[in-house]
Amino acid sequence: MIFRVKTSRKLRIRYKGSMAEYYLAVDGGGTKTDVVCVDETGAIIGKGSSGPMSLTVTTIGAASFNLIEAIRIAIESHPEIKQFKRVVLGLAGVDTTEEKTRAEEVFKRALSHYQFDDFVLLNDSEIALVNGSDSPNALILVSGTGSICYGRNSKGETARVSGMDYLLADQGSGYSIGRKVLQAAVKSFDGRGKSTYLEGLVCEQYMVPKISFLKEEVYNPDLTKSEIARLSPLCTKAVEAGDEVAISILHEEIDEMILSASTVLKKLHSGDELFEIVFAGAILELEYVSSKVKEQLSTQFSNLHFVRQDSDPVYGAIKLALRKQDKQV
């Protein structure tokens, strides 16, 4: 992908006799890190990926290593690149001023081998929204491993709900679905709940003869948030088979997505201007889920336009980096 840009002025940095500016875009999530390096025209120099960077799911040391590793991969064919005009980092799990300050200190230190003129750190939902929509009135509803809803309007107001990780939030996410799948399977096995197709699917997933053997798989060591989220397709499979328990689970999570989006819309949408709703994350890629969310939101609010995020959120960080330099994407 190349972003075509115009600029009214040239800021030049010399690299071994040539004139160039380089920008670094980072999407530091709870599952993986994506890095893209571009030049001043928006042309991609290289891409790199590595493990998670969110400080809520990994250590400072591991997060720093993953950042450097992704950068190394992105620019390995351009060893002359030692300086960036701007670094824009979208990071999962930074919500308060204190968290952002701490994260800035951590990752500026991690980047000490590079020079950069400007460093911008944002919540990852912000770069995702920039990537998903150019409208001044828009929100992004994310349902992947975790969940979050973030929006803005033409008045400069912003609003955000959820996004406070799995103990405090993450309703309407792959993790929440996966956790309920496990619990429903156990209830089905011991008789506290309805018999469900999920019981057999969970046994197949972990290759155990019955649910009573599941503890070893779940607790030794504990399943991670991402591993639990990867159970969500079992719910979809059971829904397709007409399983009542699975249908109930999925509808509960759809209701949570609708609640998140409607809460943000009530804060930002007057109804007079078109408001864009961006869907992102694996759960909202399911037509059954996205159609239900669209249907319910459209009955509650007028002037809504729905779109899917069609590229990785890291490209939102690229847009922000280039816009900061008075370049129009």
mmCIF file of N, CA and C in Angstrom, residues 141 148-150 160-162 171 254-266:
data_model
loop_
_atom_site.group_PDB
_atom_site.id
_atom_site.type_symbol
_atom_site.label_atom_id
_atom_site.label_comp_id
_atom_site.label_asym_id
_atom_site.label_seq_id
_atom_site.Cartn_x
_atom_site.Cartn_y
_atom_site.Cartn_z
ATOM 1 N N LEU A 141 -15.786 0.016 16.366
ATOM 2 C CA LEU A 141 -16.209 -1.035 17.284
ATOM 3 C C LEU A 141 -15.325 -2.242 17.016
ATOM 4 N N ILE A 148 -13.344 -3.041 22.380
ATOM 5 C CA ILE A 148 -13.293 -1.623 22.711
ATOM 6 C C ILE A 148 -14.160 -0.878 21.702
ATOM 7 N N CYS A 149 -14.665 0.270 22.101
ATOM 8 C CA CYS A 149 -15.368 1.155 21.173
ATOM 9 C C CYS A 149 -14.876 2.573 21.431
ATOM 10 N N TYR A 150 -14.421 3.232 20.378
ATOM 11 C CA TYR A 150 -13.867 4.584 20.490
ATOM 12 C C TYR A 150 -14.413 5.427 19.348
ATOM 13 N N ARG A 160 -15.044 6.827 24.723
ATOM 14 C CA ARG A 160 -14.539 5.465 24.658
ATOM 15 C C ARG A 160 -15.186 4.628 25.730
ATOM 16 N N VAL A 161 -15.494 3.384 25.404
ATOM 17 C CA VAL A 161 -16.014 2.444 26.400
ATOM 18 C C VAL A 161 -15.278 1.122 26.258
ATOM 19 N N SER A 162 -15.294 0.354 27.341
ATOM 20 C CA SER A 162 -14.617 -0.936 27.434
ATOM 21 C C SER A 162 -13.115 -0.744 27.232
ATOM 22 N N GLN A 171 -16.332 -7.393 27.478
ATOM 23 C CA GLN A 171 -17.579 -8.014 27.049
ATOM 24 C C GLN A 171 -17.724 -7.815 25.535
ATOM 25 N N ILE A 254 -23.357 -10.253 21.295
ATOM 26 C CA ILE A 254 -23.837 -9.266 20.322
ATOM 27 C C ILE A 254 -24.504 -8.101 21.048
ATOM 28 N N ASP A 255 -25.290 -8.404 22.058
ATOM 29 C CA ASP A 255 -25.936 -7.345 22.846
ATOM 30 C C ASP A 255 -24.900 -6.432 23.494
ATOM 31 N N GLU A 256 -23.782 -7.007 23.932
ATOM 32 C CA GLU A 256 -22.720 -6.196 24.538
ATOM 33 C C GLU A 256 -22.072 -5.275 23.499
ATOM 34 N N MET A 257 -21.884 -5.772 22.294
ATOM 35 C CA MET A 257 -21.335 -4.927 21.225
ATOM 36 C C MET A 257 -22.273 -3.765 20.923
ATOM 37 N N ILE A 258 -23.558 -4.069 20.839
ATOM 38 C CA ILE A 258 -24.561 -3.028 20.579
ATOM 39 C C ILE A 258 -24.569 -2.003 21.706
ATOM 40 N N LEU A 259 -24.463 -2.473 22.939
ATOM 41 C CA LEU A 259 -24.437 -1.571 24.093
ATOM 42 C C LEU A 259 -23.230 -0.640 24.035
ATOM 43 N N SER A 260 -22.062 -1.180 23.695
ATOM 44 C CA SER A 260 -20.856 -0.350 23.603
ATOM 45 C C SER A 260 -21.014 0.732 22.546
ATOM 46 N N ALA A 261 -21.441 0.329 21.349
ATOM 47 C CA ALA A 261 -21.575 1.297 20.258
ATOM 48 C C ALA A 261 -22.654 2.335 20.552
ATOM 49 N N SER A 262 -23.777 1.895 21.093
ATOM 50 C CA SER A 262 -24.866 2.839 21.368
ATOM 51 C C SER A 262 -24.482 3.827 22.466
ATOM 52 N N THR A 263 -23.683 3.385 23.428
ATOM 53 C CA THR A 263 -23.221 4.282 24.491
ATOM 54 C C THR A 263 -22.363 5.403 23.917
ATOM 55 N N VAL A 264 -21.452 5.053 23.012
ATOM 56 C CA VAL A 264 -20.608 6.064 22.373
ATOM 57 C C VAL A 264 -21.437 6.971 21.467
ATOM 58 N N LEU A 265 -22.366 6.397 20.733
ATOM 59 C CA LEU A 265 -23.219 7.201 19.848
ATOM 60 C C LEU A 265 -24.053 8.217 20.625
ATOM 61 N N LYS A 266 -24.565 7.825 21.774
ATOM 62 C CA LYS A 266 -25.358 8.750 22.587
ATOM 63 C C LYS A 266 -24.529 9.952 23.038
#
